[in-house]
PDB file of C-alpha atoms in Angstrom:
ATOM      1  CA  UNK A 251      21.480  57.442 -32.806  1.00 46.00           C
ATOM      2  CA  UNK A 252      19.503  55.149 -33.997  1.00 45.00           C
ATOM      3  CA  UNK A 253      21.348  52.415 -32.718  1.00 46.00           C
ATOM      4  CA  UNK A 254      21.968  53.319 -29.235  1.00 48.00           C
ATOM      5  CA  UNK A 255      18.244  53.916 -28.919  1.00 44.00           C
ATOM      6  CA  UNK A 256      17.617  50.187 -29.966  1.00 40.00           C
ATOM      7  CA  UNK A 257      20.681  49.035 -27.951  1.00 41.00           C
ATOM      8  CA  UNK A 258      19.382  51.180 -25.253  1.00 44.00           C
ATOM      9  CA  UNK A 259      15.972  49.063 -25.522  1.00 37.00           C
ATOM     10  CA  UNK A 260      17.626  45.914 -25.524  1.00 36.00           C
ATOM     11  CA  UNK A 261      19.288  46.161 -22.378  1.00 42.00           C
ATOM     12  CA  UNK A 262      16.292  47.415 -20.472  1.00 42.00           C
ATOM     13  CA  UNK A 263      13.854  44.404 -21.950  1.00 46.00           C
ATOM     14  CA  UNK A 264      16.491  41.689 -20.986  1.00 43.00           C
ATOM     15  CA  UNK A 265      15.827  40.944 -16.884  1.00 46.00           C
ATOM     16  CA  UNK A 266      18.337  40.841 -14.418  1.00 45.00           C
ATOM     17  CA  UNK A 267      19.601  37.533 -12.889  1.00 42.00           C
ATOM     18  CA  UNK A 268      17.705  38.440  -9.659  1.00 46.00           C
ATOM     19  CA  UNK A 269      14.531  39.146 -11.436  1.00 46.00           C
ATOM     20  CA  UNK A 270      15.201  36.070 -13.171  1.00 49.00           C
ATOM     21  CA  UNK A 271      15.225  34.007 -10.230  1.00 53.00           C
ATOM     22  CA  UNK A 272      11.977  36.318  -8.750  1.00 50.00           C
ATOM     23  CA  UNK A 273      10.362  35.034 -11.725  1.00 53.00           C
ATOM     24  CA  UNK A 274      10.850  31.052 -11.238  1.00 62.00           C
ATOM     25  CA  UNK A 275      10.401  31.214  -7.668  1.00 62.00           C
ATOM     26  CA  UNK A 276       6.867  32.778  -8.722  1.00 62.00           C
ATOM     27  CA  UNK A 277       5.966  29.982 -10.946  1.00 58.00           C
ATOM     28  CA  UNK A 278       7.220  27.487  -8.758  1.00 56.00           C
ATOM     29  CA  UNK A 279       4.855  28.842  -6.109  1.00 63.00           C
ATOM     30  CA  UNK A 280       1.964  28.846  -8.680  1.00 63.00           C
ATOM     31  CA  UNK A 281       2.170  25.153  -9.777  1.00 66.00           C
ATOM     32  CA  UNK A 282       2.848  24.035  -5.921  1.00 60.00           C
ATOM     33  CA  UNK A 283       0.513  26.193  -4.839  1.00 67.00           C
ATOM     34  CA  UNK A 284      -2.139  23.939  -7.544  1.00 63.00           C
ATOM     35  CA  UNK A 285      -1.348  20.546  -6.694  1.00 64.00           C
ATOM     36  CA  UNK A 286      -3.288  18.356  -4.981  1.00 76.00           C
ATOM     37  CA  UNK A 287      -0.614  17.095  -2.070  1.00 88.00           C
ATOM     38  CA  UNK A 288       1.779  18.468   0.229  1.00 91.00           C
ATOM     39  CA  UNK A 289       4.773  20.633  -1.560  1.00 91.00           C
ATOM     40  CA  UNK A 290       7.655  21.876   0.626  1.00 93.00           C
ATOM     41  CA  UNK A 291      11.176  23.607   0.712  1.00 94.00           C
ATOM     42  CA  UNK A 292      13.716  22.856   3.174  1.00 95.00           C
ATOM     43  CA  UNK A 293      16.984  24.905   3.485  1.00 94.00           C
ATOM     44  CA  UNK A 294      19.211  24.954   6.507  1.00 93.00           C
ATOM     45  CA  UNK A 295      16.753  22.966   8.489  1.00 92.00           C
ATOM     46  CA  UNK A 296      13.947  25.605   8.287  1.00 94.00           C
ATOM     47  CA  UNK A 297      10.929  25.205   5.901  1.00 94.00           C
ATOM     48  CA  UNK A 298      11.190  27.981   2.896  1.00 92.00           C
ATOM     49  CA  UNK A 299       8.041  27.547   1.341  1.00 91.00           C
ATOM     50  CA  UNK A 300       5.248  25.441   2.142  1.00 91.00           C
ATOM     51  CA  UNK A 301       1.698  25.289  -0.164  1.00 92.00           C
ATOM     52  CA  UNK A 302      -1.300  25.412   1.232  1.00 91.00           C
ATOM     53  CA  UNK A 303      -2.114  21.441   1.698  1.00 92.00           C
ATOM     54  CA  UNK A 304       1.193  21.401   3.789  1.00 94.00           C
ATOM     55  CA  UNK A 305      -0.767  23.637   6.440  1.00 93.00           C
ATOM     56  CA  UNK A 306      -3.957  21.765   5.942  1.00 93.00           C
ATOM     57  CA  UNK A 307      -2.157  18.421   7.307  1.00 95.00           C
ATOM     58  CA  UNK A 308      -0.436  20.048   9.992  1.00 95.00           C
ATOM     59  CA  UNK A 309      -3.317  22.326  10.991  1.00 95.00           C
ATOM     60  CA  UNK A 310      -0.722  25.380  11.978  1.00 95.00           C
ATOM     61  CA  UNK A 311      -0.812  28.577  10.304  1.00 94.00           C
ATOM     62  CA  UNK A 312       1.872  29.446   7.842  1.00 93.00           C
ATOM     63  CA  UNK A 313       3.963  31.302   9.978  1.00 94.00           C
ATOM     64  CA  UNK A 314       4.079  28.891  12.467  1.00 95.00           C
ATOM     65  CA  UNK A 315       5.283  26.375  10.482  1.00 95.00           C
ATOM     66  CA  UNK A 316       8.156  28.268   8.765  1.00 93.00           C
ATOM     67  CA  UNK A 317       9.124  28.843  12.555  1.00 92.00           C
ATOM     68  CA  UNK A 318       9.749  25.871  13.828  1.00 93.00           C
ATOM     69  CA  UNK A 319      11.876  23.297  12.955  1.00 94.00           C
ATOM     70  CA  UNK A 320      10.587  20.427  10.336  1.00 95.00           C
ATOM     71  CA  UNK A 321      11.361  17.178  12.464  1.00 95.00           C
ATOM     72  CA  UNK A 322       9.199  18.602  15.132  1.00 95.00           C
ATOM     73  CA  UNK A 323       5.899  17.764  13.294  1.00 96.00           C
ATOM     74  CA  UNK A 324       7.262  14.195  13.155  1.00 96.00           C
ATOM     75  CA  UNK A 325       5.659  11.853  15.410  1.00 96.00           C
ATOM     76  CA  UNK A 326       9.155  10.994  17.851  1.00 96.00           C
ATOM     77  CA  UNK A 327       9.035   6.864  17.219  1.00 97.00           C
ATOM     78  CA  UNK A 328       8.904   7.788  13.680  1.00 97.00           C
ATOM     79  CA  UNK A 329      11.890  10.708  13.608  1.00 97.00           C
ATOM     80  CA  UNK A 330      14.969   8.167  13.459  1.00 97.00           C
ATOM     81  CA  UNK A 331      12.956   6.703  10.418  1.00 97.00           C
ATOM     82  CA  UNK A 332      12.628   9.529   9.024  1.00 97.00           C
ATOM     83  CA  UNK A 333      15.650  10.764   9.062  1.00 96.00           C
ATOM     84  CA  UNK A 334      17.681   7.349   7.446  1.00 97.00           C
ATOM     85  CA  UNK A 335      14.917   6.918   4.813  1.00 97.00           C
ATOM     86  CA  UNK A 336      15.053  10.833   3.699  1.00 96.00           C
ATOM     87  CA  UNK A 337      18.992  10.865   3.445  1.00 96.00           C
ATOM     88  CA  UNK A 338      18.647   7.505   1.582  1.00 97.00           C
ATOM     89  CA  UNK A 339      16.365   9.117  -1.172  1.00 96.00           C
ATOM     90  CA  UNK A 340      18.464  12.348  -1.129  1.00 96.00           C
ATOM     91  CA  UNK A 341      21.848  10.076  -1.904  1.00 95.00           C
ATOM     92  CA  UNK A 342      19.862   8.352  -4.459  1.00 94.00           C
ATOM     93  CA  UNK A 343      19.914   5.022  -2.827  1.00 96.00           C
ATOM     94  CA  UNK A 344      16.395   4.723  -2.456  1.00 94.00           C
ATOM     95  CA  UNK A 345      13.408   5.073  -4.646  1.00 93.00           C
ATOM     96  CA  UNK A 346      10.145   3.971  -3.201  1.00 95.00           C
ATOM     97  CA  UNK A 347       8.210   6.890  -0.825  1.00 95.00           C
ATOM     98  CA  UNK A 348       8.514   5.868   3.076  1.00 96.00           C
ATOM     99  CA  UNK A 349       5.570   6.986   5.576  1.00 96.00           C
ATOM    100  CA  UNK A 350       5.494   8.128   8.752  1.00 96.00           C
ATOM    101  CA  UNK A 351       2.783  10.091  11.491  1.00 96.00           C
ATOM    102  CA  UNK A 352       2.773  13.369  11.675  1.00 96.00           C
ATOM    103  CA  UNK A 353       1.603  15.236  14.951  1.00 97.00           C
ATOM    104  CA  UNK A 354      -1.137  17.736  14.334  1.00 96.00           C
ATOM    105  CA  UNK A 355      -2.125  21.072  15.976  1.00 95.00           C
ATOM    106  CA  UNK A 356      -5.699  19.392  17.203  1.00 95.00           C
ATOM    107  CA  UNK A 357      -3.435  16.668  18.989  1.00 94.00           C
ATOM    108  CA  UNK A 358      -4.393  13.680  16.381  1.00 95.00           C
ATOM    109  CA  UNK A 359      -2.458  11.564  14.247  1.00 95.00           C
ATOM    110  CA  UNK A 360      -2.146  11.461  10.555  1.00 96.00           C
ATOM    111  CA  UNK A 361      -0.296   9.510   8.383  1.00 96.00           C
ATOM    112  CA  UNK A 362       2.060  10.752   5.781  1.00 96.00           C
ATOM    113  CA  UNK A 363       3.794   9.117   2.460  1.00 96.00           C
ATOM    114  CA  UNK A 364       6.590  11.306   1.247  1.00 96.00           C
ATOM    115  CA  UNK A 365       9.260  11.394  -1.043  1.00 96.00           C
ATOM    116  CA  UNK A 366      12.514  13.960  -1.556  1.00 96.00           C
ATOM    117  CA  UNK A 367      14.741  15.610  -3.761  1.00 94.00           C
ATOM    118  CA  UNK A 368      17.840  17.902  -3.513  1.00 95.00           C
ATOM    119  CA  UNK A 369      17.558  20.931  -5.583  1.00 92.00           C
ATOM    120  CA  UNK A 370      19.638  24.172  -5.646  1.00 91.00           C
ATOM    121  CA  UNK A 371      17.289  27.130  -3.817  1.00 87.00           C
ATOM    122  CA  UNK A 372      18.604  30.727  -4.533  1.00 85.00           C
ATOM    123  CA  UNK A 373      22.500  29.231  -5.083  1.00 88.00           C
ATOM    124  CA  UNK A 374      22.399  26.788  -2.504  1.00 92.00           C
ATOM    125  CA  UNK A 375      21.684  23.474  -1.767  1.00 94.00           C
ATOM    126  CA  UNK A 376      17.770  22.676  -0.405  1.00 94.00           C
ATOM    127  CA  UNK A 377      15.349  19.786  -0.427  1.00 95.00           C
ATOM    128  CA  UNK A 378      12.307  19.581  -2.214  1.00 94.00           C
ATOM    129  CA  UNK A 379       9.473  17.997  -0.410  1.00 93.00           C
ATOM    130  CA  UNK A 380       6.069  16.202  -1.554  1.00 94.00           C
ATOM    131  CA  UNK A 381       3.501  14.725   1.212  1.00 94.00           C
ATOM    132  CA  UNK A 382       0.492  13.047   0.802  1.00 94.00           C
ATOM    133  CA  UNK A 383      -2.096  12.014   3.551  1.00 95.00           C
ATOM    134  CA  UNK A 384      -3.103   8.476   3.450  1.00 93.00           C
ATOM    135  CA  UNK A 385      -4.392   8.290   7.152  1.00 92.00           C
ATOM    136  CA  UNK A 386      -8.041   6.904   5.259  1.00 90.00           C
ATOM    137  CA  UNK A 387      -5.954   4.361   3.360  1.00 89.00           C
ATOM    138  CA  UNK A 388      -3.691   3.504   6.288  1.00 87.00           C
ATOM    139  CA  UNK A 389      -7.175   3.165   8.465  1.00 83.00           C
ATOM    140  CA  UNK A 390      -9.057   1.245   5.826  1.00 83.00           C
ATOM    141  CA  UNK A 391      -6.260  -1.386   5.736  1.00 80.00           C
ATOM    142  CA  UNK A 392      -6.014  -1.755   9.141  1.00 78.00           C
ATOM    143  CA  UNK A 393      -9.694  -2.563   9.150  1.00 76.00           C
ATOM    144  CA  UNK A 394      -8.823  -5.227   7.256  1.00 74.00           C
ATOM    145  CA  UNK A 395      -6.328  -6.565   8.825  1.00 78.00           C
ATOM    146  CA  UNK A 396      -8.396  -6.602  12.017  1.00 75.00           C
ATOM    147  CA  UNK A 397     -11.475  -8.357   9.947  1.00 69.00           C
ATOM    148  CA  UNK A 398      -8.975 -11.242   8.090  1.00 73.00           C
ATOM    149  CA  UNK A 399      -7.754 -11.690  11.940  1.00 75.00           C
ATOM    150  CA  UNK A 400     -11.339 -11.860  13.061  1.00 72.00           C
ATOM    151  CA  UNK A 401     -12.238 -14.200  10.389  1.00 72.00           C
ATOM    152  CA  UNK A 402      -8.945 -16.634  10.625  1.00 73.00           C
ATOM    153  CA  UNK A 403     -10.169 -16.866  14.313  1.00 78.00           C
ATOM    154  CA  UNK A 404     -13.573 -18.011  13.811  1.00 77.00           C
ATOM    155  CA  UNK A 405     -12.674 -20.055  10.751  1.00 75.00           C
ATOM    156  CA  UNK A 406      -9.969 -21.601  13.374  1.00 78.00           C
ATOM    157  CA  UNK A 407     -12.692 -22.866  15.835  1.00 79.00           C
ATOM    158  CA  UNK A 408     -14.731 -25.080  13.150  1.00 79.00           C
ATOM    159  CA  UNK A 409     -13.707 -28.413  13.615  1.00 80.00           C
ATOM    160  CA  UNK A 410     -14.285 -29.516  10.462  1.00 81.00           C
ATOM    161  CA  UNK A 411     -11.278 -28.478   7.736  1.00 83.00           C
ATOM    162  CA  UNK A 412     -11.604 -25.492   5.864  1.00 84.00           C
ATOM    163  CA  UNK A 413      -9.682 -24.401   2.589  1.00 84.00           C
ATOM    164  CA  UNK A 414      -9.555 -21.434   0.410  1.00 82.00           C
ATOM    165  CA  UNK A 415      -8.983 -21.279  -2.486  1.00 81.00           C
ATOM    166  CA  UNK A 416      -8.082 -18.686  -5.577  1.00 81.00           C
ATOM    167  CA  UNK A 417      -7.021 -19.939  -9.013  1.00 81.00           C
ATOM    168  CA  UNK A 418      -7.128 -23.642  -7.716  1.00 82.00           C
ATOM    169  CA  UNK A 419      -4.176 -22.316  -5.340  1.00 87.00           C
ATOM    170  CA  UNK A 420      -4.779 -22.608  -1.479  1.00 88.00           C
ATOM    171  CA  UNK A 421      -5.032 -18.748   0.137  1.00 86.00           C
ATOM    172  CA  UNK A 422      -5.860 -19.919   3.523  1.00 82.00           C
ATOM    173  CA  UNK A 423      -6.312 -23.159   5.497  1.00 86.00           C
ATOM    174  CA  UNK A 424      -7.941 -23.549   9.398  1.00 87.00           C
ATOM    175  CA  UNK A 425      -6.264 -25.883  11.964  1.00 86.00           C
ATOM    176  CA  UNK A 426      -8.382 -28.831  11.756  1.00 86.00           C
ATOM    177  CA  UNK A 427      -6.723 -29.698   8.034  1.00 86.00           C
ATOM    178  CA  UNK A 428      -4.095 -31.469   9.838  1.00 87.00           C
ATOM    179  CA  UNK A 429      -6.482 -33.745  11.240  1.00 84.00           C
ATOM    180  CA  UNK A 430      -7.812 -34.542   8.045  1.00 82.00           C
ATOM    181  CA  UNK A 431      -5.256 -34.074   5.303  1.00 84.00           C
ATOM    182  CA  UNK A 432      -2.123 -34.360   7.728  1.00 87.00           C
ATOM    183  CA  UNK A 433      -0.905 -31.450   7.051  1.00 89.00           C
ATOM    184  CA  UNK A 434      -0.027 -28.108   8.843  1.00 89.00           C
ATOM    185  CA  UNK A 435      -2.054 -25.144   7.702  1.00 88.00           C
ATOM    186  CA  UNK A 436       1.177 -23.238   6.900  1.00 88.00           C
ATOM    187  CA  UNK A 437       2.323 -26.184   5.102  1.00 91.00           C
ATOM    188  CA  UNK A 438      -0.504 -25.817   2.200  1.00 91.00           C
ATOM    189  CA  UNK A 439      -0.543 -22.281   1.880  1.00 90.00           C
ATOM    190  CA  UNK A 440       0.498 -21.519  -1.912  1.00 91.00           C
ATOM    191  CA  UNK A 441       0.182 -24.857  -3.161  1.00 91.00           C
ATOM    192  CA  UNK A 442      -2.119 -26.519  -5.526  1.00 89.00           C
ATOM    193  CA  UNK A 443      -5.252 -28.041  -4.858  1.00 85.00           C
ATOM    194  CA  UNK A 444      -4.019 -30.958  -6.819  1.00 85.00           C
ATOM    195  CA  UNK A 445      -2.347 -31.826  -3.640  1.00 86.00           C
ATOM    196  CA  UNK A 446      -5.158 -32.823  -2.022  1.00 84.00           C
ATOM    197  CA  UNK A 447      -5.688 -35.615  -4.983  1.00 83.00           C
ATOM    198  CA  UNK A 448      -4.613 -38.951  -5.940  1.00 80.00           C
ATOM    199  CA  UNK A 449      -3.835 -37.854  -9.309  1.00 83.00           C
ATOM    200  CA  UNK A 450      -4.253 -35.105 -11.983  1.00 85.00           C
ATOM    201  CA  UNK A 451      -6.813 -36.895 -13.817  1.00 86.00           C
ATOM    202  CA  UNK A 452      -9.119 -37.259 -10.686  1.00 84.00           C
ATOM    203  CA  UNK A 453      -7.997 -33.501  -9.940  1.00 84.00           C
ATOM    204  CA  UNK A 454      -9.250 -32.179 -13.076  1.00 86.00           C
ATOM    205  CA  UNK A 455     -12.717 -34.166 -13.758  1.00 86.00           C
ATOM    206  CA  UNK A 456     -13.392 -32.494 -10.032  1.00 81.00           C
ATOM    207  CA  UNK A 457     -12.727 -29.337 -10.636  1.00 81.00           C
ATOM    208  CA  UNK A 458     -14.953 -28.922 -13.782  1.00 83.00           C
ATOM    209  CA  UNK A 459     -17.750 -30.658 -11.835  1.00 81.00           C
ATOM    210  CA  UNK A 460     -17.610 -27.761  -8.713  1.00 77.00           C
ATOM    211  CA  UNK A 461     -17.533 -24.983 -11.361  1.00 76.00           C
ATOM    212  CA  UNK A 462     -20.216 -26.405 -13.689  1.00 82.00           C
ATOM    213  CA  UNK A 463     -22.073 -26.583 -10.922  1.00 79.00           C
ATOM    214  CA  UNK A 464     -21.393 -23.512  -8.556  1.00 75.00           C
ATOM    215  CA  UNK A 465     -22.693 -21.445 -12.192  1.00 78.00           C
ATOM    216  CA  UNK A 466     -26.168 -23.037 -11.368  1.00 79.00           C
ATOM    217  CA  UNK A 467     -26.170 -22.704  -7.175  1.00 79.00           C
ATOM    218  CA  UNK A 468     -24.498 -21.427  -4.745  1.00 74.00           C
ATOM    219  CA  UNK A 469     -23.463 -24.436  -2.336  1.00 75.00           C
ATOM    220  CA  UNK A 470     -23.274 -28.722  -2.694  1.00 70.00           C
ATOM    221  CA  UNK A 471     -22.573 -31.425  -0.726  1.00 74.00           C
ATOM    222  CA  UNK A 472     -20.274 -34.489  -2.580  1.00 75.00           C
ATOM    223  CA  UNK A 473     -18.158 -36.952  -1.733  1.00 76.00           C
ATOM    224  CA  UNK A 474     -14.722 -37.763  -3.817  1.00 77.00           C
ATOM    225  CA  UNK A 475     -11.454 -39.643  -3.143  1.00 78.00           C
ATOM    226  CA  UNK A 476      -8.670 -37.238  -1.481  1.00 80.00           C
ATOM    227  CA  UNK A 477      -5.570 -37.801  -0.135  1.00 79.00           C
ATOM    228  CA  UNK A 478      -4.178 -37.736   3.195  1.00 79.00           C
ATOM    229  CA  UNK A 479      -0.386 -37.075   3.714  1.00 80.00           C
ATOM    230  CA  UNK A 480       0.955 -40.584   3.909  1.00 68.00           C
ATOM    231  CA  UNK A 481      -2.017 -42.347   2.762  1.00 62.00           C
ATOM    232  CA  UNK A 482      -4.005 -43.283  -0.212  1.00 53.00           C
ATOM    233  CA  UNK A 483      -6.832 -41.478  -0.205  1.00 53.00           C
ATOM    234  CA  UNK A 484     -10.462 -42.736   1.496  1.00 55.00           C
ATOM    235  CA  UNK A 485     -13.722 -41.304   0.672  1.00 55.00           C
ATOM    236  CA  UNK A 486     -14.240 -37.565   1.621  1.00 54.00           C
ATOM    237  CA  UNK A 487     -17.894 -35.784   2.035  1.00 49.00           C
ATOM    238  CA  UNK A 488     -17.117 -31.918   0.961  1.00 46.00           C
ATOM    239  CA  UNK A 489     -19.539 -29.009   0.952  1.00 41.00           C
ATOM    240  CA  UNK A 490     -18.269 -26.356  -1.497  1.00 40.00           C
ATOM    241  CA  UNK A 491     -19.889 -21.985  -1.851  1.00 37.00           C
ATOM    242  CA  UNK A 492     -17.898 -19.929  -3.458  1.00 39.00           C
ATOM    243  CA  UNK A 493     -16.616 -16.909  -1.820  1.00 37.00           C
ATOM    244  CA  UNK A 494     -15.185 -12.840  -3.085  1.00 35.00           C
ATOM    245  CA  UNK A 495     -10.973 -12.793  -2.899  1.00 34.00           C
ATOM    246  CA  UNK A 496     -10.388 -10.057  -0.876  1.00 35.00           C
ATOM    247  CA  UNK A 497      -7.159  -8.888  -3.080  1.00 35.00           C
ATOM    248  CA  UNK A 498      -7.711  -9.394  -6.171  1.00 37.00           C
ATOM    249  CA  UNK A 499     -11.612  -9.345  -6.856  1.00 39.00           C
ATOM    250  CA  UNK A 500     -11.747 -12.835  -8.345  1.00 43.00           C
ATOM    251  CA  UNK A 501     -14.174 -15.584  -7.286  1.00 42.00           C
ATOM    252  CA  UNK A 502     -12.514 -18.363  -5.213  1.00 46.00           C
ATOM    253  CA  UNK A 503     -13.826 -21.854  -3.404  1.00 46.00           C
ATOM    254  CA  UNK A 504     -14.191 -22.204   0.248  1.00 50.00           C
ATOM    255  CA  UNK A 505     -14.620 -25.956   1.326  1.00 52.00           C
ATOM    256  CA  UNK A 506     -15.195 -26.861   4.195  1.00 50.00           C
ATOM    257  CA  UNK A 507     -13.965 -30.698   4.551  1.00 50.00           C
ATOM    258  CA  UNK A 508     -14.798 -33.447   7.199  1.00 46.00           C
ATOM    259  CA  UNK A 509     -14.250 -37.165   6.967  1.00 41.00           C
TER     260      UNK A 509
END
């Protein structure tokens, strides 16, 4: 008796495959429900789930987002995108999140890095979504993009040569270096200020007079031998300040050169 009371216990204690399945659902909505970016679940083109950040980028209510169709919050240039770089990831031949805009309910534009995986929802297949909103980051770059243009523009219309520089490497050069070094600017882009000398010697003993000196003020005026493509090298007056990189945080030379 004894026994079939314990065996009777058992049973009843040991859930059921649906409650089973009740029960991860659950905790899968409690951790996406926690995270700090978009979680969604796609099954037979229809969202499943979405958490709460998932309605907070798309500005629709719940409901209204498990109604309509997922590509529909895609921006339409960006759908065709979407759709190769999604299947790519889901087929495992491609690793790296892809971004694209999404259309919100107030009519604006934000911008959205995603990544998904296939996972099996309640015995079939589904995709597993995560979404991010990097509209600030996308703007903030785009800033920048519009300053470095803004700056390569004005740098362009000095006539005398200007080079920057980062780890003695040129990072940018104006158009009136061709008229003094012979070069193009997109011909000295990457290569080593050593170029501009008549040998490494004469390189080096300059370049640990303009940083002994730029640790005591911020700008000079010198003149040194440099070398113009095809030629020797003649006497060059050079005004040097140092400058902030823009990528990588680390001091670098502007000089602007004339003869």
């Amino acid at each position: 008796m004894r026994r079939q009371t314990s065996t009777r216990i058992l049973r009843s204690r040991t859930p059921s495959i649906g409650e089973t399945e009740l029960g991860r659902e659950d905790l899968f909505r409690t951790l996406a429900n926690n995270l700090r970016v978009g979680v969604y679940l796609i099954q037979d083109r229809r969202f499943r789930f979405i958490n709460a950040h998932v309605q907070e980028y798309a500005g629709y209510s719940e409901e209204t987002i498990l109604d309509r169709e997922p590509s529909s919050f895609i921006h339409p240039s960006d759908r065709r995108k979407v759709r190769c770089n999604a299947r790519d990831m889901l087929n495992g031949t491609r690793a790296t999140p892809y971004e694209y805009r999404l259309m919100t309910k107030d009519g604006s534009i934000k911008w959205i890095m995603e990544t998904v995986t296939p996972i099996m929802f309640r015995g079939e297949k589904a995709v597993l979504g995560n979404a991010m909103d990097i509209t600030e980051q996308k703007e903030t770059r785009e800033s920048l993009r519009e300053f470095d243009a803004l700056k390569a523009s004005i740098l362009d219309a000095i006539p005398q040569a200007v080079v920057g520089l980062r780890n003695r490497r040129i990072i940018f050069a104006n158009t009136a270096v061709e008229e003094v070094f012979g070069w193009k600017a997109d011909e000295l882009i990457g290569e080593s200020v050593t170029l501009f000398y008549r040998n490494k010697r004469e390189s080096d003993e300059i370049a640990r007079y303009f940083y002994t000196t730029l640790k005591h003020q911020r700008t000079f005026v010198n003149e040194f031998y440099c070398r113009r493509q095809g030629w020797k090298g003649y006497p060059l007056p050079d005004a040097v300040f140092p400058h902030r990189g823009e990528t990588e945080g680390k001091n670098g030379l502007s000089l602007p050169m004339r003869i």
